[in-house]
CSV table of C-alpha atoms in Angstrom, one decimal:
chain,number,residue,atom,x,y,z
A,71,MET,CA,-14.4,-18.4,3.6
A,72,LYS,CA,-16.8,-15.7,4.8
A,73,ILE,CA,-16.8,-12.4,2.9
A,74,ALA,CA,-18.6,-9.5,4.6
A,75,ILE,CA,-20.2,-6.5,2.8
A,76,PRO,CA,-21.1,-4.0,5.5
A,77,LYS,CA,-23.3,-1.0,5.1
A,78,GLU,CA,-21.3,2.2,4.6
A,79,ARG,CA,-21.8,4.6,7.5
A,80,ARG,CA,-19.8,7.6,6.7
A,81,SER,CA,-21.9,10.7,6.1
A,82,GLY,CA,-23.2,11.0,2.5
A,83,GLU,CA,-21.8,7.7,1.4
A,84,ARG,CA,-24.4,5.9,-0.8
A,85,ARG,CA,-22.2,3.4,-2.5
A,86,VAL,CA,-21.8,-0.3,-1.6
A,87,ALA,CA,-18.8,-2.6,-2.2
A,88,ALA,CA,-20.6,-5.4,-4.0
A,89,SER,CA,-23.1,-5.9,-6.8
A,90,ALA,CA,-25.3,-8.8,-7.8
A,91,GLU,CA,-22.8,-9.7,-10.5
A,92,THR,CA,-19.8,-9.8,-8.1
A,93,VAL,CA,-21.7,-11.6,-5.3
A,94,LYS,CA,-22.7,-14.3,-7.8
A,95,LYS,CA,-19.1,-14.7,-9.0
A,96,LEU,CA,-17.8,-14.9,-5.4
A,97,VAL,CA,-20.4,-17.5,-4.4
A,98,ALA,CA,-19.6,-19.5,-7.5
A,99,LEU,CA,-16.0,-19.7,-6.4
A,100,GLY,CA,-17.1,-21.3,-3.2
A,101,ALA,CA,-17.1,-18.3,-0.8
A,102,GLN,CA,-19.9,-17.5,1.7
A,103,VAL,CA,-21.0,-13.9,1.1
A,104,GLU,CA,-22.9,-12.0,3.8
A,105,VAL,CA,-24.4,-8.6,3.2
A,106,GLU,CA,-25.6,-6.3,5.9
A,107,THR,CA,-29.3,-5.5,5.6
A,108,GLY,CA,-29.9,-2.3,3.7
A,109,ALA,CA,-26.2,-2.0,2.5
A,110,GLY,CA,-27.3,-1.5,-1.1
A,111,LEU,CA,-30.5,0.5,-0.7
A,112,ALA,CA,-29.0,3.9,-1.4
A,113,ALA,CA,-27.5,2.4,-4.7
A,114,ASP,CA,-30.9,0.9,-5.6
A,115,MET,CA,-29.8,-2.6,-4.6
A,116,PRO,CA,-32.4,-4.0,-2.1
A,117,ASP,CA,-31.5,-7.0,0.0
A,118,GLN,CA,-33.4,-9.3,-2.4
A,119,VAL,CA,-30.9,-8.5,-5.2
A,120,PHE,CA,-28.1,-10.0,-3.1
A,121,ILE,CA,-30.2,-12.9,-1.9
A,122,ASP,CA,-31.0,-13.8,-5.5
A,123,ALA,CA,-27.2,-13.7,-6.3
A,124,GLY,CA,-26.5,-16.2,-3.5
A,125,ALA,CA,-25.7,-14.0,-0.5
A,126,THR,CA,-27.1,-14.2,3.0
A,127,ILE,CA,-28.4,-11.1,4.7
A,128,ALA,CA,-27.1,-10.1,8.2
A,129,SER,CA,-29.8,-8.4,10.2
A,130,HIS,CA,-27.5,-5.9,12.0
A,131,GLU,CA,-24.0,-4.5,11.8
A,132,GLY,CA,-22.3,-6.7,14.4
A,133,ALA,CA,-23.6,-9.8,12.7
A,134,VAL,CA,-22.0,-9.1,9.3
A,135,TRP,CA,-18.6,-8.4,10.8
A,136,HIS,CA,-18.6,-11.4,13.1
A,137,ASP,CA,-16.0,-14.0,12.1
A,138,ALA,CA,-15.6,-12.5,8.6
A,139,ASP,CA,-12.4,-13.6,6.9
A,140,MET,CA,-12.6,-10.7,4.4
A,141,ILE,CA,-14.3,-7.4,4.6
A,142,LEU,CA,-15.1,-5.5,1.4
A,143,LYS,CA,-15.8,-1.8,1.9
A,144,VAL,CA,-15.9,1.4,-0.1
A,145,GLN,CA,-14.5,3.8,2.6
A,146,ARG,CA,-12.2,3.1,5.5
A,147,PRO,CA,-13.8,1.7,8.6
A,148,LEU,CA,-15.0,3.9,11.5
A,149,ASP,CA,-13.2,3.5,14.8
A,150,ASP,CA,-16.0,1.3,16.3
A,151,GLU,CA,-16.0,-0.8,13.2
A,152,MET,CA,-12.3,-1.5,13.7
A,153,ALA,CA,-13.1,-3.3,16.9
A,154,LEU,CA,-15.4,-5.7,15.1
A,155,MET,CA,-12.8,-7.2,12.8
A,156,LYS,CA,-11.1,-10.4,14.0
A,157,LYS,CA,-7.3,-10.8,14.0
A,158,GLY,CA,-6.2,-12.2,10.6
A,159,ALA,CA,-9.1,-10.8,8.6
A,160,VAL,CA,-8.4,-9.1,5.2
A,161,LEU,CA,-9.7,-5.6,4.7
A,162,VAL,CA,-10.1,-4.3,1.2
A,163,ALA,CA,-11.3,-0.7,0.7
A,164,MET,CA,-10.3,2.9,-0.2
A,165,LEU,CA,-8.3,3.5,3.0
A,166,GLN,CA,-6.8,7.0,2.4
A,167,PRO,CA,-3.5,5.5,3.7
A,168,LEU,CA,-1.3,8.6,3.0
A,169,GLN,CA,-3.6,10.8,5.0
A,170,GLN,CA,-4.7,8.3,7.7
A,171,ARG,CA,-1.3,6.8,8.7
A,172,ASP,CA,-2.3,6.3,12.3
A,173,GLN,CA,-5.2,4.1,11.2
A,174,VAL,CA,-2.9,2.1,9.0
A,175,LYS,CA,-0.8,1.4,12.1
A,176,ALA,CA,-4.0,0.3,13.8
A,177,TYR,CA,-4.6,-2.2,11.1
A,178,ALA,CA,-1.2,-3.7,11.6
A,179,ALA,CA,-1.6,-3.7,15.4
A,180,GLY,CA,-4.9,-5.5,15.0
A,181,GLY,CA,-3.4,-8.2,13.0
A,182,LEU,CA,-5.2,-7.3,9.8
A,183,THR,CA,-4.1,-7.6,6.2
A,184,ALA,CA,-5.2,-4.3,4.7
A,185,PHE,CA,-5.3,-3.4,1.0
A,186,ALA,CA,-5.8,0.3,0.0
A,187,MET,CA,-7.3,0.2,-3.5
A,188,GLU,CA,-6.4,3.8,-4.3
A,189,LEU,CA,-2.7,2.8,-4.3
A,190,MET,CA,-3.3,0.4,-7.3
A,191,PRO,CA,-0.2,0.8,-9.6
A,192,ARG,CA,-0.9,2.6,-12.9
A,193,ILE,CA,0.1,-0.4,-15.1
A,194,THR,CA,-1.8,-1.8,-18.1
A,195,ARG,CA,-2.7,-5.0,-16.4
A,196,ALA,CA,-4.2,-3.2,-13.5
A,197,GLN,CA,-6.5,-0.9,-15.4
A,198,SER,CA,-9.6,-3.0,-14.7
A,199,MET,CA,-8.7,-2.8,-11.0
A,200,ASP,CA,-8.1,0.9,-10.8
A,201,VAL,CA,-10.7,2.4,-8.5
A,202,LEU,CA,-9.4,6.0,-8.9
A,203,SER,CA,-10.1,5.8,-12.6
A,204,SER,CA,-13.5,4.2,-12.4
A,205,GLN,CA,-14.7,6.7,-9.7
A,206,SER,CA,-13.0,9.8,-11.2
A,207,ASN,CA,-14.6,9.1,-14.5
A,208,LEU,CA,-18.0,9.4,-12.9
A,209,ALA,CA,-16.9,12.4,-10.9
A,210,GLY,CA,-15.9,14.3,-14.1
A,211,TYR,CA,-19.3,13.6,-15.6
A,212,LYS,CA,-21.2,14.6,-12.5
A,213,ALA,CA,-19.1,17.8,-12.0
A,214,VAL,CA,-20.4,19.1,-15.3
A,215,LEU,CA,-24.0,18.3,-14.4
A,216,ASP,CA,-23.5,20.0,-11.0
A,217,GLY,CA,-22.1,23.0,-12.8
A,218,VAL,CA,-25.1,23.1,-15.1
A,219,GLN,CA,-27.5,22.9,-12.2
A,220,ASN,CA,-26.0,26.0,-10.7
A,221,PHE,CA,-25.7,27.9,-14.1
A,222,GLY,CA,-28.4,30.3,-15.1
A,223,ARG,CA,-27.9,29.9,-18.8
A,224,ALA,CA,-28.1,27.2,-21.5
A,225,MET,CA,-25.0,25.4,-22.6
A,226,PRO,CA,-25.3,25.0,-26.4
A,227,MET,CA,-25.6,27.7,-29.0
A,228,MET,CA,-29.3,28.1,-29.9
A,229,MET,CA,-30.7,30.1,-32.8
A,230,THR,CA,-34.2,31.2,-32.2
A,231,PRO,CA,-36.6,33.8,-33.8
A,232,ALA,CA,-36.0,36.0,-30.8
A,233,GLY,CA,-32.2,35.9,-31.2
A,234,THR,CA,-29.1,33.7,-30.9
A,235,ILE,CA,-27.9,32.3,-27.6
A,236,ALA,CA,-24.1,32.0,-27.5
A,237,PRO,CA,-22.6,28.7,-26.3
A,238,ALA,CA,-21.3,28.5,-22.7
A,239,ARG,CA,-17.5,28.6,-22.3
A,240,VAL,CA,-16.2,25.8,-20.1
A,241,PHE,CA,-12.6,25.6,-18.8
A,242,ILE,CA,-11.4,22.3,-17.4
A,243,MET,CA,-8.3,22.5,-15.1
A,244,GLY,CA,-6.5,19.2,-14.8
A,245,VAL,CA,-6.7,16.6,-17.5
A,246,GLY,CA,-6.7,13.3,-15.7
A,247,VAL,CA,-9.6,10.8,-15.9
A,248,ALA,CA,-12.0,13.2,-14.3
A,249,GLY,CA,-10.9,16.1,-16.5
A,250,LEU,CA,-11.2,14.1,-19.7
A,251,GLN,CA,-14.7,13.0,-18.9
A,252,ALA,CA,-15.7,16.5,-18.0
A,253,ILE,CA,-14.4,17.7,-21.4
A,254,ALA,CA,-16.4,15.0,-23.2
A,255,THR,CA,-19.6,15.8,-21.2
A,256,ALA,CA,-19.4,19.5,-21.6
A,257,ARG,CA,-18.8,19.1,-25.3
A,258,ARG,CA,-21.8,16.8,-25.6
A,259,LEU,CA,-23.9,19.5,-24.0
A,260,GLY,CA,-22.7,22.0,-26.7
A,261,ALA,CA,-20.2,24.1,-24.7
A,262,VAL,CA,-17.0,25.6,-26.1
A,263,VAL,CA,-14.4,23.8,-24.1
A,264,THR,CA,-10.8,24.6,-23.2
A,265,ALA,CA,-8.6,22.7,-20.8
A,266,THR,CA,-5.2,22.9,-19.1
A,267,ASP,CA,-2.7,20.6,-17.4
A,268,VAL,CA,0.9,20.8,-16.3
A,269,ARG,CA,1.6,17.7,-18.4
A,270,PRO,CA,1.9,18.8,-22.1
A,271,ALA,CA,1.4,15.1,-23.1
A,272,THR,CA,-2.3,15.7,-22.4
A,273,LYS,CA,-2.6,18.2,-25.2
A,274,GLU,CA,-3.3,15.5,-27.8
A,275,GLN,CA,-6.0,14.0,-25.6
A,276,VAL,CA,-7.7,17.3,-25.1
A,277,GLU,CA,-7.7,18.1,-28.8
A,278,SER,CA,-9.0,14.6,-29.6
A,279,LEU,CA,-12.1,15.4,-27.7
A,280,GLY,CA,-12.7,18.6,-29.6
A,281,ALA,CA,-11.4,21.0,-26.9
A,282,LYS,CA,-8.5,23.6,-27.0
A,283,PHE,CA,-5.4,23.2,-24.8
A,284,ILE,CA,-4.2,26.1,-22.8
A,285,GLY,CA,-0.8,25.8,-21.1
A,286,VAL,CA,2.8,26.9,-20.6
A,287,ASP,CA,5.2,25.0,-22.8
A,288,ASP,CA,8.7,24.9,-21.2
A,289,GLU,CA,11.3,22.4,-20.1
A,290,GLU,CA,9.7,21.9,-16.6
A,291,SER,CA,6.3,21.2,-18.1
A,292,ARG,CA,7.8,18.6,-20.4
A,293,ALA,CA,9.1,16.7,-17.3
A,294,SER,CA,6.0,17.2,-15.2
A,295,GLN,CA,4.7,13.6,-15.1
A,296,THR,CA,5.7,10.8,-12.8
A,297,ALA,CA,6.5,7.3,-14.0
A,298,GLY,CA,3.1,6.4,-12.5
A,299,GLY,CA,1.3,8.9,-14.7
A,300,TYR,CA,0.6,11.4,-12.0
A,301,ALA,CA,1.3,15.2,-12.1
A,302,LYS,CA,4.3,16.3,-10.2
A,303,GLU,CA,4.4,19.3,-7.8
A,304,MET,CA,5.6,22.3,-10.0
A,305,SER,CA,8.1,25.0,-9.1
A,306,ALA,CA,7.1,28.5,-8.0
A,307,ALA,CA,8.4,29.9,-11.2
A,308,TYR,CA,6.3,27.6,-13.3
A,309,LYS,CA,3.2,28.3,-11.2
A,310,ALA,CA,3.7,32.1,-11.7
A,311,LYS,CA,3.9,31.7,-15.5
A,312,GLN,CA,0.9,29.4,-15.5
A,313,ALA,CA,-1.1,31.8,-13.2
A,314,VAL,CA,-0.6,34.8,-15.6
A,315,LEU,CA,-1.8,32.7,-18.6
A,316,ILE,CA,-4.8,31.3,-16.6
A,317,ALA,CA,-5.8,34.7,-15.1
A,318,GLU,CA,-6.3,36.2,-18.6
A,319,HIS,CA,-8.2,33.1,-19.9
A,320,ILE,CA,-10.4,32.5,-16.9
A,321,LYS,CA,-12.1,35.9,-16.9
A,322,LYS,CA,-13.8,35.0,-20.2
A,323,GLN,CA,-15.1,31.7,-18.9
A,324,ASP,CA,-18.7,30.9,-17.9
A,325,MET,CA,-17.8,27.7,-16.0
A,326,VAL,CA,-14.6,26.3,-14.5
A,327,ILE,CA,-14.1,22.8,-13.4
A,328,THR,CA,-11.0,22.0,-11.3
A,329,THR,CA,-9.8,18.5,-10.9
A,330,ALA,CA,-6.1,18.8,-9.8
A,331,LEU,CA,-4.9,16.4,-7.0
A,332,ILE,CA,-1.5,15.3,-5.9
A,333,PRO,CA,-1.5,12.0,-4.0
A,334,GLY,CA,-0.9,12.4,-0.3
A,335,ARG,CA,-0.6,16.2,-0.5
A,336,PRO,CA,-3.0,19.2,-0.3
A,337,ALA,CA,-4.6,20.1,-3.6
A,338,PRO,CA,-2.7,22.9,-5.5
A,339,VAL,CA,-4.3,26.3,-5.7
A,340,LEU,CA,-5.3,26.9,-9.3
A,341,VAL,CA,-8.0,29.6,-9.0
A,342,THR,CA,-7.1,32.5,-6.8
A,343,GLU,CA,-9.5,35.0,-5.2
A,344,ASP,CA,-8.5,37.7,-7.7
A,345,MET,CA,-9.3,35.3,-10.6
A,346,VAL,CA,-12.7,34.6,-9.1
A,347,ARG,CA,-13.3,38.4,-8.8
A,348,SER,CA,-12.5,38.8,-12.5
A,349,MET,CA,-15.2,36.4,-13.6
A,350,LYS,CA,-18.6,37.5,-14.8
A,351,PRO,CA,-21.6,37.3,-12.4
A,352,GLY,CA,-23.4,34.1,-12.9
A,353,SER,CA,-20.2,32.1,-13.6
A,354,VAL,CA,-19.7,28.8,-11.9
A,355,ILE,CA,-16.7,27.0,-10.5
A,356,VAL,CA,-16.9,23.3,-9.6
A,357,ASP,CA,-14.0,22.3,-7.3
A,358,LEU,CA,-13.6,18.5,-7.4
A,359,ALA,CA,-10.5,18.8,-5.1
A,360,VAL,CA,-12.4,20.5,-2.3
A,361,GLU,CA,-11.9,17.5,0.1
A,362,ALA,CA,-8.2,17.9,-0.3
A,363,GLY,CA,-8.2,21.6,0.5
A,364,GLY,CA,-9.6,22.7,-2.8
A,365,ASN,CA,-8.1,24.1,-6.0
A,366,CYS,CA,-9.7,27.4,-5.1
A,367,PRO,CA,-9.3,28.8,-1.5
A,368,LEU,CA,-12.9,30.2,-1.6
A,369,SER,CA,-14.4,26.7,-2.0
A,370,ARG,CA,-16.1,25.1,1.0
A,371,ALA,CA,-16.6,21.4,1.4
A,372,GLY,CA,-20.2,20.4,1.1
A,373,GLU,CA,-21.4,23.9,0.2
A,374,VAL,CA,-22.3,26.1,-2.8
A,375,VAL,CA,-20.7,29.5,-2.0
A,376,ASP,CA,-21.8,32.7,-3.8
A,377,PHE,CA,-18.8,35.1,-4.0
A,378,HIS,CA,-19.6,38.4,-5.8
A,379,GLY,CA,-22.1,36.6,-8.1
A,380,VAL,CA,-19.8,33.6,-8.8
A,381,LYS,CA,-21.0,30.3,-7.5
A,382,LEU,CA,-18.3,27.9,-6.1
A,383,VAL,CA,-19.7,24.3,-6.0
A,384,GLY,CA,-17.9,22.2,-3.4
A,385,TYR,CA,-19.9,19.0,-3.3
A,386,THR,CA,-18.0,16.2,-1.5
A,387,ASN,CA,-17.8,12.5,-2.5
A,388,VAL,CA,-19.0,13.3,-6.1
A,389,PRO,CA,-18.8,9.6,-7.3
A,390,GLY,CA,-21.1,8.8,-4.5
A,391,ARG,CA,-23.6,11.1,-6.1
A,392,VAL,CA,-23.9,8.6,-8.9
A,393,PRO,CA,-24.2,5.6,-6.5
A,394,VAL,CA,-25.6,2.9,-8.8
A,395,ASP,CA,-22.9,3.1,-11.5
A,396,ALA,CA,-20.2,4.0,-9.0
A,397,SER,CA,-21.0,0.9,-6.9
A,398,ASN,CA,-21.1,-1.4,-9.9
A,399,LEU,CA,-17.8,-0.2,-11.2
A,400,TYR,CA,-16.1,-0.3,-7.8
A,401,ALA,CA,-17.4,-3.8,-7.1
A,402,LYS,CA,-16.0,-5.0,-10.5
A,403,ASN,CA,-12.7,-3.4,-9.6
A,404,LEU,CA,-12.6,-5.4,-6.4
A,405,TRP,CA,-13.5,-8.6,-8.3
A,406,ASN,CA,-10.8,-8.1,-10.9
A,407,PHE,CA,-8.2,-7.5,-8.1
A,408,LEU,CA,-9.2,-10.5,-6.0
A,409,SER,CA,-10.3,-13.2,-8.4
A,410,PRO,CA,-6.8,-14.1,-9.7
A,411,HIS,CA,-5.7,-15.0,-6.1
A,412,TRP,CA,-8.5,-17.6,-5.4
A,413,ASP,CA,-7.2,-21.0,-4.5
A,414,LYS,CA,-9.8,-23.5,-5.8
A,415,GLU,CA,-8.6,-26.4,-3.7
A,416,ALA,CA,-8.4,-24.5,-0.4
A,417,LYS,CA,-11.5,-22.4,-1.2
A,418,THR,CA,-9.9,-19.2,0.0
A,419,PHE,CA,-7.8,-16.4,-1.2
A,420,LYS,CA,-4.0,-16.9,-1.3
A,421,PHE,CA,-2.3,-13.7,-2.3
A,422,LYS,CA,0.8,-13.8,-4.5
A,423,TRP,CA,2.8,-11.2,-2.5
A,424,GLU,CA,5.2,-10.6,-5.3
A,425,ASP,CA,2.4,-9.6,-7.7
A,426,GLU,CA,2.6,-5.8,-8.5
A,427,THR,CA,-1.1,-5.2,-7.8
A,428,VAL,CA,-0.8,-6.9,-4.4
A,429,ALA,CA,2.5,-5.4,-3.3
A,430,GLY,CA,1.3,-2.0,-4.6
A,431,THR,CA,-1.9,-1.9,-2.5
A,432,CYS,CA,-1.0,-3.9,0.6
A,433,VAL,CA,-0.4,-1.4,3.5
A,434,ALA,CA,-0.5,-3.8,6.5
A,435,ARG,CA,0.4,-7.4,6.9
A,436,ASP,CA,1.7,-9.8,9.7
A,437,GLY,CA,1.5,-7.1,12.3
A,438,ALA,CA,3.5,-4.5,10.4
A,439,VAL,CA,3.0,-1.6,8.1
A,440,VAL,CA,4.5,-2.9,4.8
A,441,HIS,CA,4.0,-0.3,2.1
A,442,PRO,CA,7.2,1.6,1.2
A,443,LEU,CA,5.3,5.0,1.1
A,444,LEU,CA,4.1,4.4,4.7
A,445,LYS,CA,7.1,3.1,6.5
A,446,GLU,CA,8.9,5.3,9.1
A,447,GLY,CA,11.0,7.9,7.4
A,448,ALA,CA,9.2,7.6,4.0
């Protein structure tokens, strides 16, 4: 069985879908692993790293895709890459299926079996396969560093002969994996940290990291989490109450990091223009949801915007800005997902279609779109 690791070609993507560790494990199973030349360079993984792990190196793009039985990628394929995949091949990547439904139909029409890793069920057994968690963890960490880079003051309290420097006040909006890591990172840097989330169950997590929880406590907030652990879309009445509370709090903050996302939908607006205007000059907002429309309407994807002295940081693909660790964690997620389905005798993958992790991530199979969220009328 030939497993292909192409070079990622989307703008700004520095990650790669394999590591020396996972290549070595795949080869040990009996698979042939072929890596496109230069695929890992941006993640500090030269070709020789993969050669030493047992892979062969394809000299150009077409070669690595040719006759591949399985393609492992970070991001969804480009249109010209789609044409390189043979019928019956297995594609495993972050495919953005809820936003790219036409491309999912193209996978089915091309006879591909496609797995969208970001649809991995939030179950205990799948934690080691959860690419959203592994990548969001790094995004939360990097968001704080990006904020610090654009902040003109120190983060911790400093007592000097010339006077005392007050600690920076950091407000984290959205307490998922990214938000929790942002809290921990900002605390390690010495900031005074507060955080908010529509899910009151996160209050204990926030406080366990030494931060203070800010939020509306009512009946709607107590039912604001889906069975899968995601935040629900809240009512206009709740949003109004939350906005009043946040508006008063945000004007006192030096740095705000927003992380709120709703799968398959535009990011909710958390920080309005009026809130930004109320903040002190020199304050920083880091919008991790900018690629989904942004938690602040003033954010711009790929830019740092200065609005009346407040900097809005809208870097895209934030996990890809930590490419070494992001690649290693992502590659391990793929290995943990795939390895239970290896057939030792046939020397190939034979997926157990009733398995929750398989059924939860498979979007196209046998010429049809198969995921319940993507079928017509869903």
